[in-house]
Structures are given as C-alpha cells and as structure tokens.
XYZ file of C-alpha atoms in Angstrom:
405
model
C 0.000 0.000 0.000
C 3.179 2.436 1.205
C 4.020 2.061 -2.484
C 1.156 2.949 -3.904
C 1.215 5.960 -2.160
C 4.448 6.933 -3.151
C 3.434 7.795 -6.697
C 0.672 10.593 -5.331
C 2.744 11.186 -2.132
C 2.903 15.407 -1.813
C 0.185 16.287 -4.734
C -3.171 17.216 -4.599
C -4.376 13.307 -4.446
C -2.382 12.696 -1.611
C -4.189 11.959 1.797
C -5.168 15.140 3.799
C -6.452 14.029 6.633
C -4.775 11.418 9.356
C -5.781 9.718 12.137
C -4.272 8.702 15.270
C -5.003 6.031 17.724
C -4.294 6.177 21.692
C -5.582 2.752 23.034
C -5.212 3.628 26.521
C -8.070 3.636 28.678
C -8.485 4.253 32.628
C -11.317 1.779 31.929
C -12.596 -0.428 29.329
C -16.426 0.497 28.708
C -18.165 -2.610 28.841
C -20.135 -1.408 24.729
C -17.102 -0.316 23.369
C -15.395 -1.955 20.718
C -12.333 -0.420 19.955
C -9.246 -1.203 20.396
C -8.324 -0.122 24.115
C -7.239 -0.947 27.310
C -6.754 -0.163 30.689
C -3.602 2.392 30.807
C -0.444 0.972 32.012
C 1.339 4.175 32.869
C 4.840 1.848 32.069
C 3.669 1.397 28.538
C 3.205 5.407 27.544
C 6.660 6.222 26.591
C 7.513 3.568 24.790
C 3.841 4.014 22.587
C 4.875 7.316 21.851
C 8.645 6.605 20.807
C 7.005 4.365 18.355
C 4.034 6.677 17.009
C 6.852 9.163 16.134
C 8.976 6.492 13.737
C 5.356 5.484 12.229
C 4.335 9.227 12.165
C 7.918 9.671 10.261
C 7.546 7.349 7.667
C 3.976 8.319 6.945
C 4.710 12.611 7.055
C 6.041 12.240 3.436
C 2.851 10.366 1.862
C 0.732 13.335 2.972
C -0.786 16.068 0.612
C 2.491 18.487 -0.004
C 2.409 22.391 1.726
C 2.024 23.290 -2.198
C -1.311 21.474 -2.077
C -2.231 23.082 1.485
C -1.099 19.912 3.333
C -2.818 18.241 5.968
C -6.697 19.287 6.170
C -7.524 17.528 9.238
C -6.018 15.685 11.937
C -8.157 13.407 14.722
C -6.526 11.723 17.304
C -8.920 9.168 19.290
C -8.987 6.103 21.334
C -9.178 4.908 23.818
C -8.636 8.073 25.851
C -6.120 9.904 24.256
C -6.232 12.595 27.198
C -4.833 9.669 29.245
C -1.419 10.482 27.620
C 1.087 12.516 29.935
C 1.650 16.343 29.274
C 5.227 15.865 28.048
C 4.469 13.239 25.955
C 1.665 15.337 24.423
C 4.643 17.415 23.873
C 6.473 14.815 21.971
C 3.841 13.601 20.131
C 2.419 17.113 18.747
C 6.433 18.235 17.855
C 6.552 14.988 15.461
C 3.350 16.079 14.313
C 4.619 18.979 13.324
C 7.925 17.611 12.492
C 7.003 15.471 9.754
C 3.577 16.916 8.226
C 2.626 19.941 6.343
C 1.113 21.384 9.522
C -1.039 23.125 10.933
C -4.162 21.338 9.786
C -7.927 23.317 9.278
C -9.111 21.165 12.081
C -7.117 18.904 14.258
C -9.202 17.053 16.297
C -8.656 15.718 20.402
C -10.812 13.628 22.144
C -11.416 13.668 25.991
C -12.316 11.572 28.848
C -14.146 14.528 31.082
C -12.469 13.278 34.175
C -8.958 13.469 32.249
C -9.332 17.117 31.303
C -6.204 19.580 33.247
C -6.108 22.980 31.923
C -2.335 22.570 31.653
C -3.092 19.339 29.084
C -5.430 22.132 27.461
C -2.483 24.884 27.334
C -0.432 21.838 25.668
C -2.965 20.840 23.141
C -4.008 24.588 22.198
C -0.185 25.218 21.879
C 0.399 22.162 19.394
C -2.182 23.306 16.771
C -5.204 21.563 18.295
C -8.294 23.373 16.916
C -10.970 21.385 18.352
C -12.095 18.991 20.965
C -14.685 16.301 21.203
C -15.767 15.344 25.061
C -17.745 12.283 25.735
C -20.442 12.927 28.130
C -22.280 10.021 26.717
C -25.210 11.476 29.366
C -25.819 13.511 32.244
C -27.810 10.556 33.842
C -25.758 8.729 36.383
C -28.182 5.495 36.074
C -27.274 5.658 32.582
C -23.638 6.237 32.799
C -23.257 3.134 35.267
C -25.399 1.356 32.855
C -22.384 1.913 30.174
C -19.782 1.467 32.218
C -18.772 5.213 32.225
C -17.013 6.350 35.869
C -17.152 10.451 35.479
C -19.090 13.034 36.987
C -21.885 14.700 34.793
C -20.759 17.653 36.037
C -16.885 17.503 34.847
C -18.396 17.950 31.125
C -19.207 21.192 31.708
C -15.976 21.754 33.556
C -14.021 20.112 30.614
C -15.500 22.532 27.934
C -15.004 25.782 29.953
C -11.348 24.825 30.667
C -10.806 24.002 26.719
C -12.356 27.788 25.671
C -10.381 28.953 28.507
C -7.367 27.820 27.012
C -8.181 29.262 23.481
C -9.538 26.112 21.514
C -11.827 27.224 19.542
C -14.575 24.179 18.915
C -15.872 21.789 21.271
C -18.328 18.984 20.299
C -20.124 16.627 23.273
C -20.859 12.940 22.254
C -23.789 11.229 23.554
C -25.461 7.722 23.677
C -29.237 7.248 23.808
C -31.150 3.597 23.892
C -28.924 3.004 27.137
C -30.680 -0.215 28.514
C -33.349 1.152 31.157
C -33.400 4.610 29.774
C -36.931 6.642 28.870
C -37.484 8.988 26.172
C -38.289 11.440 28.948
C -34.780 10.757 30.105
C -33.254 10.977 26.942
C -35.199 14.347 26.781
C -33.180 15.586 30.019
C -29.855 14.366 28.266
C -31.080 17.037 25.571
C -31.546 19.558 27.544
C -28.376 19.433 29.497
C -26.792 19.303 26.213
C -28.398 22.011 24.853
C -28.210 24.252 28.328
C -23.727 23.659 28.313
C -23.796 24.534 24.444
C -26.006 27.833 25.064
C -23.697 28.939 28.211
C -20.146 28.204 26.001
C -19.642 29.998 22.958
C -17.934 27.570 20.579
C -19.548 24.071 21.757
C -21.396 24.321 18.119
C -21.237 20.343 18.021
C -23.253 17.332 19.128
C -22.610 13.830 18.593
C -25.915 11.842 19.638
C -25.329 7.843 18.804
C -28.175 5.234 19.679
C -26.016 2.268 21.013
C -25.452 -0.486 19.243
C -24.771 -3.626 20.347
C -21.142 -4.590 18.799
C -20.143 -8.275 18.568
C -17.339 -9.659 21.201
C -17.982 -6.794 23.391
C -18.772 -7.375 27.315
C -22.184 -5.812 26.968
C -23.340 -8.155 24.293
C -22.619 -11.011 25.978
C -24.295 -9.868 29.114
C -27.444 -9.017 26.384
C -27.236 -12.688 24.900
C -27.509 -14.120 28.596
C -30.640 -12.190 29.257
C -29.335 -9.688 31.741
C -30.934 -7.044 30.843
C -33.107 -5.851 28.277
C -32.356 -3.699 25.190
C -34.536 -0.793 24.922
C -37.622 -1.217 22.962
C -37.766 -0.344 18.968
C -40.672 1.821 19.001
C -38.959 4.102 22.438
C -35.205 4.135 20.087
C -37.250 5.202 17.236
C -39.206 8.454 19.367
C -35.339 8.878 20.830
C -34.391 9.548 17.573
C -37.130 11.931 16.243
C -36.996 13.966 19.435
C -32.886 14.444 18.758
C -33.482 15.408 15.580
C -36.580 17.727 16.565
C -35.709 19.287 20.075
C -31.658 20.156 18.306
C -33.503 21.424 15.189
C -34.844 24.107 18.125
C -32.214 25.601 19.052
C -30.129 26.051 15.789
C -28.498 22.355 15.833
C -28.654 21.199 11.988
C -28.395 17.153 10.811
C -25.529 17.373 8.607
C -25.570 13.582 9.368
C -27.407 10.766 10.465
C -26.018 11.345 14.245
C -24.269 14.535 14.337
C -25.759 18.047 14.530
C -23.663 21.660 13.895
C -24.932 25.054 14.862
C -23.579 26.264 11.022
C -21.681 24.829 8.042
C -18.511 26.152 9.898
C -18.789 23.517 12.746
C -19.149 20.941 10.746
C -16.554 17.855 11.744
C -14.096 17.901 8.709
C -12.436 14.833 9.250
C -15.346 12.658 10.092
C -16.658 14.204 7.133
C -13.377 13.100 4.891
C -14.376 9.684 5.857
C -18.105 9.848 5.000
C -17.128 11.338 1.699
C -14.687 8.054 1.079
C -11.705 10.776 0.593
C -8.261 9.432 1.631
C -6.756 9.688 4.634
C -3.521 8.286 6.452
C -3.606 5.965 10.215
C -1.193 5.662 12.950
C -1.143 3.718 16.106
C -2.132 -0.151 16.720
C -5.797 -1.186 15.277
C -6.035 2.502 12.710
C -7.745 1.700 9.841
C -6.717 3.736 6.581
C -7.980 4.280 2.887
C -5.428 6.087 0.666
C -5.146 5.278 -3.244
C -7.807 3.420 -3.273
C -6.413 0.368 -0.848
C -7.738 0.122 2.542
C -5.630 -1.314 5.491
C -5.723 -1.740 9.041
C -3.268 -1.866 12.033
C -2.625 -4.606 13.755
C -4.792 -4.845 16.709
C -1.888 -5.263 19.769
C 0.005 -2.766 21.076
C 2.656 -5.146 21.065
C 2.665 -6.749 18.000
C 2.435 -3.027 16.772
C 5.398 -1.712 18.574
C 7.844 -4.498 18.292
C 7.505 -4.627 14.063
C 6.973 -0.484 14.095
C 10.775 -0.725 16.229
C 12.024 -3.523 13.926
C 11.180 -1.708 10.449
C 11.925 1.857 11.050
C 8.573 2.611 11.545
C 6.258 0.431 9.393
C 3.432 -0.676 11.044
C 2.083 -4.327 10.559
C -1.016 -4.361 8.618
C -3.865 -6.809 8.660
C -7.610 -6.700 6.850
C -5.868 -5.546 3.043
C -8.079 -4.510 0.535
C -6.814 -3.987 -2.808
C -8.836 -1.654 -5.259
C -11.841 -2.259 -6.057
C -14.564 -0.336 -7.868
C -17.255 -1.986 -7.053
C -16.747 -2.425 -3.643
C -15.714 1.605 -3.579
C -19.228 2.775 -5.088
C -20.888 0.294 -2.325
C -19.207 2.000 0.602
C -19.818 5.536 -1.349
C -23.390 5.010 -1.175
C -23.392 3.487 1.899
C -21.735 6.454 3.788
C -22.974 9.291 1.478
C -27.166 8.314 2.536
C -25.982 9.424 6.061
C -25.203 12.629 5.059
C -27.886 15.714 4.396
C -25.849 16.386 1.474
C -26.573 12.884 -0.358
C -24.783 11.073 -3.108
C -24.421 13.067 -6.476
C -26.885 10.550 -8.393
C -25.311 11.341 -12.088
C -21.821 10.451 -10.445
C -22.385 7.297 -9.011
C -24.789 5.870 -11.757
C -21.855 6.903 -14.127
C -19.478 4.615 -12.295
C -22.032 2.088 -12.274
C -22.343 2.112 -16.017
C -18.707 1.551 -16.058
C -19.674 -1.856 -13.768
C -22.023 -2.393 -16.480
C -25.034 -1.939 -13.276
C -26.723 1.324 -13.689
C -29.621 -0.245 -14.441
C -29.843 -2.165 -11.726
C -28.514 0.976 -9.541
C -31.467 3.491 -11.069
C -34.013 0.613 -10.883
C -33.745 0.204 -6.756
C -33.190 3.878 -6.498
C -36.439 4.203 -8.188
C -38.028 1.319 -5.944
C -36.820 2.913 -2.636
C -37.992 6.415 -3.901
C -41.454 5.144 -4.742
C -41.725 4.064 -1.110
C -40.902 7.576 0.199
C -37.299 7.093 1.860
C -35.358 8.728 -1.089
C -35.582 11.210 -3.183
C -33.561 12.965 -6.153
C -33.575 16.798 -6.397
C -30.647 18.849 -7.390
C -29.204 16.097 -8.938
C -28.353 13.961 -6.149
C -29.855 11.032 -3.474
C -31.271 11.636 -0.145
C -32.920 10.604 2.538
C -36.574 11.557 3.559
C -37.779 11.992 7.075
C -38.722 8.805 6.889
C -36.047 7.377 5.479
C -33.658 8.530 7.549
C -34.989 5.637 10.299
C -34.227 3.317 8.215
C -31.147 4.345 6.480
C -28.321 0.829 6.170
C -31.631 -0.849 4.723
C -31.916 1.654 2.087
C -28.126 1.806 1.380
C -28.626 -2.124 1.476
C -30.924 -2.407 -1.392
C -29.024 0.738 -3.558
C -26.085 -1.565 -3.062
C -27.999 -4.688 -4.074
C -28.893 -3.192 -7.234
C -25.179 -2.976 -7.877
C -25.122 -6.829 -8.134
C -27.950 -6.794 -10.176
C-alpha cells in the first residue's frame, strides 16, 4: 500500500487528513469496541517513541504544503487525554515535524475526568483546533449502565477549561437507547446538552449515537444471557425523532445521520473526509486507513504493533488488506454518502455504475426505494426523507444490491 502511495505522495491526491489512535483507557467500557485498554502508565513512553517512527515514515505520503497539506487531523482512542503532558509534547512536535502542519481542524478527544487545563495549554499550543468530550449522558443510572465512571458535572468543567485555554470548537458525544433509559430521560440528556452549548460559545457540536450492540464486546454477551433488556424499537425510534426535533430548536442542523452543527462552519471535517470516502492516512495499533484506493488496518496489539513499528523503522504491521476495487468503492460511497444531508451526487455514481455495467440495476432500486418515500432525487443527487432517515443501512442495502444486479 506504502508504495502505492508513493506515486501521489505530496500532490493534490495525496491523503489530507490522518488519524491517530491512543488505546489507553483508565477503563474499558463494557459497549465499546475499539481497540483499548486499561492504561499501564509503564507502557506510555515507549507508545509514543514508536508513534513518532510510524508518524515519520507516513509525514512524506501526505498532501504536499504546495497542495495546502494536511486538512484535518483526529486523534482518538481509547482516551487519548490519558497520555502525559510531556508526551503530548512529543507527540504534537513529530506532528509537526514530519507533516505539512497546521491542519484546518485537528481534532482531540477527551475523557471529562482526564481534562487539566495545563493538558489544554499543551494541546491549544500544538495546533489543536478542536475537541470532542464524551459525556455520553448527564444521567448517572445511565452512565453506570455503560460502564462510564465520570461526573456529569466535569463535562461542563471540561469545555469551559478548553475555551479557557483558546480552543476554539468543542463537540459533546452522547449515547441514547442506554438499557433502562426513557425517552423522557433521553429528553433531560437534551436539555443538558443544549443548556452547556447555550452557556459556552464555541460548543457548536453534538454527537448523539443510539447504542449499538457490537459483537465480542462485554455488553453483548451480558445481552445474549438475558441480563438485561435492550430498549424497545418503538422508544429508540421516538429517541431519535426527538434528537433530531428538540436540536432542530435551538439552531443544531443534521448534517448527518447522528451529528448536529450550529452552522456549516462547525461541521466535523475529518469525520466528514471519511463519510465522503476521501483518503486519509492511520497511525497507532488497530487505525484503519484508505489512501489510493487500498484500505488497510493496524494490527490490533500494542505489542505486536510496537515491536515490528521498532524492527522496520517505523512500518506498522497491517492486517484486513483490501486492494482496489470499484465496485466495492461505489458500495461504501453510497453506503456512507445516505448518512449525510448532502446525499450522493446521483449522475456520479450511476456513471461509475455504467462503467460496472449496473446502472440499471442501480437506477431501478433507487427508483423502488424512492417510490416508497425514503429517497428522493432533487438537485441532482440522493437523499434521505424523514422517513427514510430511520431506516437508512436498509436503504443503502438495497441501492447496493442493485449494484449486483
């Protein structure tokens, strides 16, 4: 794949947008499904000595300072706020070392309980731009339902310390469908949400995810053995209309299926790059990449990850390869590109589907899902209805069916 890149490595084609992965964890949430663990203080340095040889090899492969460099940057986890001070030091400095920095919008997420204002000072001083805080609710049933050991009120206390130190976007995630939770409940998550964003200039972004229940994850198996009950469709359904409708209020906009920006401006860049299928580079054990049209993953173990990353002047080991495809990269266009409020550009994709020799089949269930009232085609390109929107992967499902058609 490294050579692959190599031929678009510092032009406009070139990846714009990395990501980085910090698997530490003070605790491993019993829904979560990424790669993390419980932080072993002894491990940090020796992470972060590696993440700067992988973060040296990749710098080059990047979009060139000609082309205006990296775009975005998004470092997640885990708990990436987990990480020392001085190692945030480190770590930003190789950054900046070995990519055409700084980026538009460079991206930190934080535990609320993890939140100093010196780590703020740090991250506002490396070219952080904005910060994404997971509340996940104000609702302590709820939290100790996920898993989740912070105070409700550190969230608050985590955004004012970030706009005290000069970052200037904060976004709040949060989980609804939490087993044993009630739309009214869900409605005082809102509110809280909405009540922190109105008293801090610059929290212009919400996150609101309906958990899902991931396979090989602690909370699933506890499902399967019948310890507790999932919420019920019809409740996750209101949930969802009442995010959509009560954020709608107060000047939150669905630029995607789960996330909501008070303007264009606050719009998540990166997460965007990846809903657009647009290339973009991974570091750290378990990052998954898509650059030149192969996709790649990290190995999943931080030791399996540092030894070869040590061993090979900074190439990672790679697992889950997936050469080019067209097919397969129209399928995950439309399959991404529904989510958004902005759609798929019809003409485009029924072009590349002519070159698959499947428009037909691609117009035909386009047709049949618009007939039903879940899509529809104006200004040229796909979207979702209202109604639709509930029931978004099924219609990406059958537009992707009528690729095999």
């Amino acid at each position: 794949m490294l050579r692959a890149l190599e031929g678009v490595a510092g032009t406009p084609a070139a990846p714009a947008s990395l990501y980085v992965h910090v698997p530490f964890c003070f605790h491993k949430c019993h829904y979560c499904d990424f790669y993390s663990f419980v932080d072993k203080a002894n491990q940090q340095d020796a992470f972060v000595a590696a993440l700067r040889k992988e973060l040296a090899l990749l710098g080059p492969l990047s979009r060139g300072r000609a082309f205006g460099g990296l775009r975005t940057v998004f470092i997640g986890g885990g708990t990436p706020s987990l990480l020392r001070v001085d190692l945030w030091e480190r770590l930003l400095e190789a950054l900046h070392t070995h990519f055409d920095m700084p980026a538009d919008e460079f991206t930190v997420e934080c535990n609320p309980e993890t939140v100093t204002p010196e780590l703020m000072r740090t991250l506002k001083g490396g070219g952080v731009t904005r910060v994404s805080i997971g509340a996940q609710s104000f609702d302590p049933a709820n939290l100790k339902a996920l898993e989740r050991w912070h105070d409700p009120a550190n969230v608050a206390r985590a955004v004012r310390m970030a706009a005290d130190a000069g970052i200037q976007r904060r976004s709040i995630d949060m989980i609804f469908a939490v087993p044993g939770q009630r739309v009214e409940d869900w409605d005082m998550d809102l509110s809280r949400a909405i009540e922190i964003a109105d008293a801090a200039p610059g929290l212009e972004h919400l996150s609101c995810y309906n958990l899902t229940y991931e396979p090989n994850t602690a909370m699933t198996r506890r499902l399967e053995k019948g310890e507790f009950a999932p919420v019920p469709e019809d409740d996750e359904a209101a949930m969802f209309r009442l995010t959509r409708s009560r954020l709608a209020d107060h000047g939150f906009e669905a630029y995607e299926v789960s996330n909501f920006a008070r303007g264009g401006a606050a719009r998540c860049r990166h997460n965007l790059a990846y809903w657009r299928q647009e290339p973009w580079l991974a570091a750290g054990p378990s990052a998954s990449a898509h650059a030149a049209g192969w996709r790649w993953k990290n190995a999943g173990s931080l030791g399996e990850w540092m030894r070869h990353v040590e061993a090979n002047g900074g190439l990672a080991p790679v697992t889950d390869i997936e050469p080019p495809e067209p097919r397969r990269a129209l399928s995950e266009r439309l399959m991404t590109g529904l989510r958004l409020i902005e759609g798929v550009d019809a003409a485009s994709a029924l072009s590349d589907a002519e070159a698959l020799g499947v428009a037909r089949g691609l117009r035909d269930a386009a047709d049949r899902v618009a007939r039903k009232g879940l899509l529809m085609e104006a200004g040229g390109r796909w979207t979702l209805t209202e109604v639709g929107v509930l029931v978004g992967d099924s219609i990406a499902a059958e537009l992707m069916a009528g690729l095999r058609a």
